[in-house]
Amino acid sequence: MSERQFLTGNQAVARAAWEAGVTVATSYPGSPATQLMEALAGHPGLYTEWSASEKVALEVAIGASLAGARAFCAMKHVGVNIASDPLMTFAYSRVNGGFVLAVGDDPGMHSSQNEQDSRTWGPFGFLPVLEPGDADSARRLTLEAFALSERLETPVMLRLFDKTCHMAGRVEVGERRPPASRGYTPSQADHFMAPPYSIARREKLEERMRALQAWAEGWEENRELPGQGRLGLVASGHLALYARELAPGLPLFQLASVFPLPLERLRAFAARHERLLVLEELGPFLEDRLRLAGIACEGKRWFPDRGELTPELIHRGLVQAGVALPPLPEAAAVPAPIPRSPMLCPGCPHRPVIRILQDLKITCHGDIGCYLMGSYEPFSAFKTSISMAASLGVAMGMGRAQQDDPAARPPVSVLGDSTFVHSGLPSMANAAYNGHTLKVVLLDNQSTSMTGCQENPSTGKDIRGVKHRAFDFLGFCRVVGMEDVTEVDQFDFKATKAVLKEKLEAPGKSAVVIAKRPCALKYKVREPFFYVDPDVCIGCRTCIKVSCPPISMQRYAHKPEGKLNSFIDETQCVGCSVCSQVCPVGAIKRSTPGAEPPVPRPAGHERKG
Amino acid sequence: MGVKNLFFAGVGGQGLVLSNQIQARAALRAGFDVKTSDIYGLAMRGGSVYGYQRFGVLAEGGVLSSTFPAGAGDVLVSFEPLEALRWAHLMRRGARAVVNASPVYPSAVLLEKAPYPRDVVATLAGAGLEVTAVDAQAIALRAGSAKLVNVALLGALARELPEVGPEHVRAAIRELVPAAMLEANLKAFELAYAG
């Protein structure tokens, strides 16, 4: 009897990896695939880790696979860029234990810096790419991916989307296949990927691609759903489900392998229809491959090649392409409201540092982490953001380009603990080796917060919370050649400002300043809240400019004609004290636990509860 | 009955994903097929967050897609008034809206660059929605913690979804909420369900 569980796509893939008998699984957190490894770490009988980077994650999984274990690796789409170095060459080798790499794409850039299309790794690296549409198919396809990987001795990529990772549905689950190592037999011909071995392996890839092509033709998950009409639709993943719902009678070829494609079956499907329409997110990947195979089709003529394809866009494209569909229902009409951008949390330790850097008017390069919000209103502290730890290299290059400009001050790199370990270590060595003047602000909040407060080398705790060894940032910076390394407590605003001003403005001298306060969210920081005395407040808005969610300007009932004064919502304030330190008149005070602050409240903000 | 389309709207940190999951488990317990879709990631930090939920009768084919097009929504559950305005276009005319009355100011309002919208309930009603305004924050504080806004809203939502039934929501709360917080969560649910 089959059992069903209600699982997200991420949980379903994790469940399948566990069922498949995976014994080593690795990842670096990144939305939309973060919860995949978190879910897998909750299963018994396997080793899981947050690796220091996607490249390390992939290499650890490769080692496990070579040893004969089933190995699994997960990352977001941009993680594959750094992991592509081992991936592109591992793909040449003969895979031993089943190896599956799950990749989360993010069309529309909900939480990513670009929307690159992971399908392109397929033809680029001779990798099969499988694409599920919902949580149930995610489980089935993951199981098939492991079987395929061992049968054809290939790494397999499982392509997920935010829409497949973060959806949830009923999933049929099964038992765990008892982990069985295939054993390790050393073989340079198969695993030592340098000439002459890699040249011979390149020849073998032709054989593997032919076998994969045959597999794709025969795989029942690539399925034709008959319908009426002269137009046939080709779609994969969640888009196929959208199409089935919007146009239930339309003949559909639902793809589960987006590389290689079952070209002969698609050719036959095309031959039975007057027109072939391709529905796919991002670029014309399927469309191009069909055309290359001599199969006439239409696609990007009707559907956008960027952003997320919503049901509305699919409906519009289908109608414009000539599919007769009932109109979508009339939507409630309301004026577009003001946007709501993410903000740093109340008590976030990044806030005072960002405020100070903004005030010092130094060109700062930002990086990947919560602190990128230092470039959103009211801040514009960071002028660039490219990729993990790129702030370091970018600052070095900009410093060299401006070295003869007497007005230029060395740019500052600002990055967090996890990002620093992920990709900053070689950059630091480069700075010392090449004699760059490097100014670094390291925001060590002991958390990978942007993706949900995961453990990382700064905490020294692994994915299961077991303490090993915390990374010594201060020691590392000194060992690598940085002589001037200072730690600060950024909740002492004035002292931190003095240190940053001195260290960052000093010409011709490298410096690292490490801000040590921990993440308020991860560590659930909650000190007695602060309140504003409206009779002391002069309405100058200095506190507002630290941009903290609880602080707003309000009209107080006892001052109906006067100017606005600031107000702190005590249900949100966690008591970091930064606003009270920037207040020029001492109007912001810490409350006493259990006692109501002795001040009036603004109109409309009467105390509840 | 066809597929019922719910939409949860709110602000990062309000516990919206958990609400969607509890409601989904309740619908499952009531015998429906269910799919949900949530937004995670960067939007967690005080940004606009949302989630879809669709449930339907298995024998009628269940639910294929986890999202629905604009105009197809049956019930909007908004954790915050401004967010109700943001997503009202997803609702059909005559859809129900359960809206928490407490605003969470976006940065543009905090920085005095834009006014917070007035009369949100009237605007929603003018667009053809049947609105129930809930002081979920007051209910949450009465139940013991401002964090219980999400479960208080599930209590108000349960009044709109008789086909699911409050007993299944209670069971789903027991299934998903940690034991230490269970009693307060159930209290928030009951206070809001009683109306």
mmCIF file with all atom_site columns, C-alpha atoms in Angstrom, chain A residues 467-530:
data_model
loop_
_atom_site.group_PDB
_atom_site.id
_atom_site.type_symbol
_atom_site.label_atom_id
_atom_site.label_alt_id
_atom_site.label_comp_id
_atom_site.label_asym_id
_atom_site.label_entity_id
_atom_site.label_seq_id
_atom_site.pdbx_PDB_ins_code
_atom_site.Cartn_x
_atom_site.Cartn_y
_atom_site.Cartn_z
_atom_site.occupancy
_atom_site.B_iso_or_equiv
_atom_site.pdbx_formal_charge
_atom_site.auth_seq_id
_atom_site.auth_comp_id
_atom_site.auth_asym_id
_atom_site.auth_atom_id
_atom_site.pdbx_PDB_model_num
ATOM 1  C CA . LYS A 1 467 ? 30.216 21.999 17.135 1.00 0.00 ? 467 LYS A CA 1
ATOM 2  C CA . HIS A 1 468 ? 33.533 21.387 15.387 1.00 0.00 ? 468 HIS A CA 1
ATOM 3  C CA . ARG A 1 469 ? 35.825 24.384 14.966 1.00 0.00 ? 469 ARG A CA 1
ATOM 4  C CA . ALA A 1 470 ? 34.824 27.992 14.396 1.00 0.00 ? 470 ALA A CA 1
ATOM 5  C CA . PHE A 1 471 ? 36.703 29.882 11.696 1.00 0.00 ? 471 PHE A CA 1
ATOM 6  C CA . ASP A 1 472 ? 39.168 32.385 13.174 1.00 0.00 ? 472 ASP A CA 1
ATOM 7  C CA . PHE A 1 473 ? 38.644 35.447 10.982 1.00 0.00 ? 473 PHE A CA 1
ATOM 8  C CA . LEU A 1 474 ? 41.086 37.618 12.886 1.00 0.00 ? 474 LEU A CA 1
ATOM 9  C CA . GLY A 1 475 ? 43.776 34.949 12.837 1.00 0.00 ? 475 GLY A CA 1
ATOM 10 C CA . PHE A 1 476 ? 43.217 34.218 9.164  1.00 0.00 ? 476 PHE A CA 1
ATOM 11 C CA . CYS A 1 477 ? 43.490 37.851 8.139  1.00 0.00 ? 477 CYS A CA 1
ATOM 12 C CA . ARG A 1 478 ? 46.752 38.209 10.051 1.00 0.00 ? 478 ARG A CA 1
ATOM 13 C CA . VAL A 1 479 ? 48.229 34.972 8.700  1.00 0.00 ? 479 VAL A CA 1
ATOM 14 C CA . VAL A 1 480 ? 47.400 35.938 5.133  1.00 0.00 ? 480 VAL A CA 1
ATOM 15 C CA . GLY A 1 481 ? 49.317 39.188 5.557  1.00 0.00 ? 481 GLY A CA 1
ATOM 16 C CA . MET A 1 482 ? 46.884 41.810 6.850  1.00 0.00 ? 482 MET A CA 1
ATOM 17 C CA . GLU A 1 483 ? 48.737 43.600 9.632  1.00 0.00 ? 483 GLU A CA 1
ATOM 18 C CA . ASP A 1 484 ? 45.980 45.941 10.741 1.00 0.00 ? 484 ASP A CA 1
ATOM 19 C CA . VAL A 1 485 ? 42.997 43.904 11.928 1.00 0.00 ? 485 VAL A CA 1
ATOM 20 C CA . THR A 1 486 ? 40.544 45.352 14.466 1.00 0.00 ? 486 THR A CA 1
ATOM 21 C CA . GLU A 1 487 ? 37.403 43.961 16.073 1.00 0.00 ? 487 GLU A CA 1
ATOM 22 C CA . VAL A 1 488 ? 34.551 46.315 16.942 1.00 0.00 ? 488 VAL A CA 1
ATOM 23 C CA . ASP A 1 489 ? 31.205 46.130 18.741 1.00 0.00 ? 489 ASP A CA 1
ATOM 24 C CA . GLN A 1 490 ? 29.017 48.076 16.330 1.00 0.00 ? 490 GLN A CA 1
ATOM 25 C CA . PHE A 1 491 ? 26.308 48.657 18.949 1.00 0.00 ? 491 PHE A CA 1
ATOM 26 C CA . ASP A 1 492 ? 28.781 51.154 20.390 1.00 0.00 ? 492 ASP A CA 1
ATOM 27 C CA . PHE A 1 493 ? 28.000 53.581 17.596 1.00 0.00 ? 493 PHE A CA 1
ATOM 28 C CA . LYS A 1 494 ? 30.486 56.357 18.348 1.00 0.00 ? 494 LYS A CA 1
ATOM 29 C CA . ALA A 1 495 ? 33.445 54.070 18.999 1.00 0.00 ? 495 ALA A CA 1
ATOM 30 C CA . THR A 1 496 ? 32.717 52.087 15.818 1.00 0.00 ? 496 THR A CA 1
ATOM 31 C CA . LYS A 1 497 ? 32.446 55.277 13.800 1.00 0.00 ? 497 LYS A CA 1
ATOM 32 C CA . ALA A 1 498 ? 35.821 56.451 15.102 1.00 0.00 ? 498 ALA A CA 1
ATOM 33 C CA . VAL A 1 499 ? 37.487 53.123 14.244 1.00 0.00 ? 499 VAL A CA 1
ATOM 34 C CA . LEU A 1 500 ? 35.990 52.946 10.767 1.00 0.00 ? 500 LEU A CA 1
ATOM 35 C CA . LYS A 1 501 ? 36.927 56.547 10.019 1.00 0.00 ? 501 LYS A CA 1
ATOM 36 C CA . GLU A 1 502 ? 40.508 56.039 11.123 1.00 0.00 ? 502 GLU A CA 1
ATOM 37 C CA . LYS A 1 503 ? 41.092 52.665 9.488  1.00 0.00 ? 503 LYS A CA 1
ATOM 38 C CA . LEU A 1 504 ? 39.251 53.226 6.227  1.00 0.00 ? 504 LEU A CA 1
ATOM 39 C CA . GLU A 1 505 ? 40.454 56.751 5.549  1.00 0.00 ? 505 GLU A CA 1
ATOM 40 C CA . ALA A 1 506 ? 44.146 56.141 6.267  1.00 0.00 ? 506 ALA A CA 1
ATOM 41 C CA . PRO A 1 507 ? 45.888 56.281 2.866  1.00 0.00 ? 507 PRO A CA 1
ATOM 42 C CA . GLY A 1 508 ? 48.124 53.534 1.528  1.00 0.00 ? 508 GLY A CA 1
ATOM 43 C CA . LYS A 1 509 ? 47.522 51.045 4.325  1.00 0.00 ? 509 LYS A CA 1
ATOM 44 C CA . SER A 1 510 ? 45.413 47.914 4.256  1.00 0.00 ? 510 SER A CA 1
ATOM 45 C CA . ALA A 1 511 ? 43.015 47.376 7.116  1.00 0.00 ? 511 ALA A CA 1
ATOM 46 C CA . VAL A 1 512 ? 40.370 44.876 8.166  1.00 0.00 ? 512 VAL A CA 1
ATOM 47 C CA . VAL A 1 513 ? 37.623 45.816 10.613 1.00 0.00 ? 513 VAL A CA 1
ATOM 48 C CA . ILE A 1 514 ? 35.563 42.909 11.945 1.00 0.00 ? 514 ILE A CA 1
ATOM 49 C CA . ALA A 1 515 ? 32.129 43.808 13.344 1.00 0.00 ? 515 ALA A CA 1
ATOM 50 C CA . LYS A 1 516 ? 31.223 41.073 15.796 1.00 0.00 ? 516 LYS A CA 1
ATOM 51 C CA . ARG A 1 517 ? 27.566 41.485 16.842 1.00 0.00 ? 517 ARG A CA 1
ATOM 52 C CA . PRO A 1 518 ? 25.474 38.367 16.065 1.00 0.00 ? 518 PRO A CA 1
ATOM 53 C CA . CYS A 1 519 ? 22.372 38.172 13.870 1.00 0.00 ? 519 CYS A CA 1
ATOM 54 C CA . ALA A 1 520 ? 19.335 39.389 15.856 1.00 0.00 ? 520 ALA A CA 1
ATOM 55 C CA . LEU A 1 521 ? 17.060 36.985 13.993 1.00 0.00 ? 521 LEU A CA 1
ATOM 56 C CA . LYS A 1 522 ? 19.085 33.794 14.381 1.00 0.00 ? 522 LYS A CA 1
ATOM 57 C CA . TYR A 1 523 ? 19.963 34.390 18.003 1.00 0.00 ? 523 TYR A CA 1
ATOM 58 C CA . LYS A 1 524 ? 16.491 35.767 18.881 1.00 0.00 ? 524 LYS A CA 1
ATOM 59 C CA . VAL A 1 525 ? 17.978 38.904 20.450 1.00 0.00 ? 525 VAL A CA 1
ATOM 60 C CA . ARG A 1 526 ? 15.360 40.647 22.595 1.00 0.00 ? 526 ARG A CA 1
ATOM 61 C CA . GLU A 1 527 ? 16.397 43.329 25.087 1.00 0.00 ? 527 GLU A CA 1
ATOM 62 C CA . PRO A 1 528 ? 13.986 45.775 26.791 1.00 0.00 ? 528 PRO A CA 1
ATOM 63 C CA . PHE A 1 529 ? 12.506 48.034 24.112 1.00 0.00 ? 529 PHE A CA 1
ATOM 64 C CA . PHE A 1 530 ? 13.214 51.726 23.636 1.00 0.00 ? 530 PHE A CA 1
#
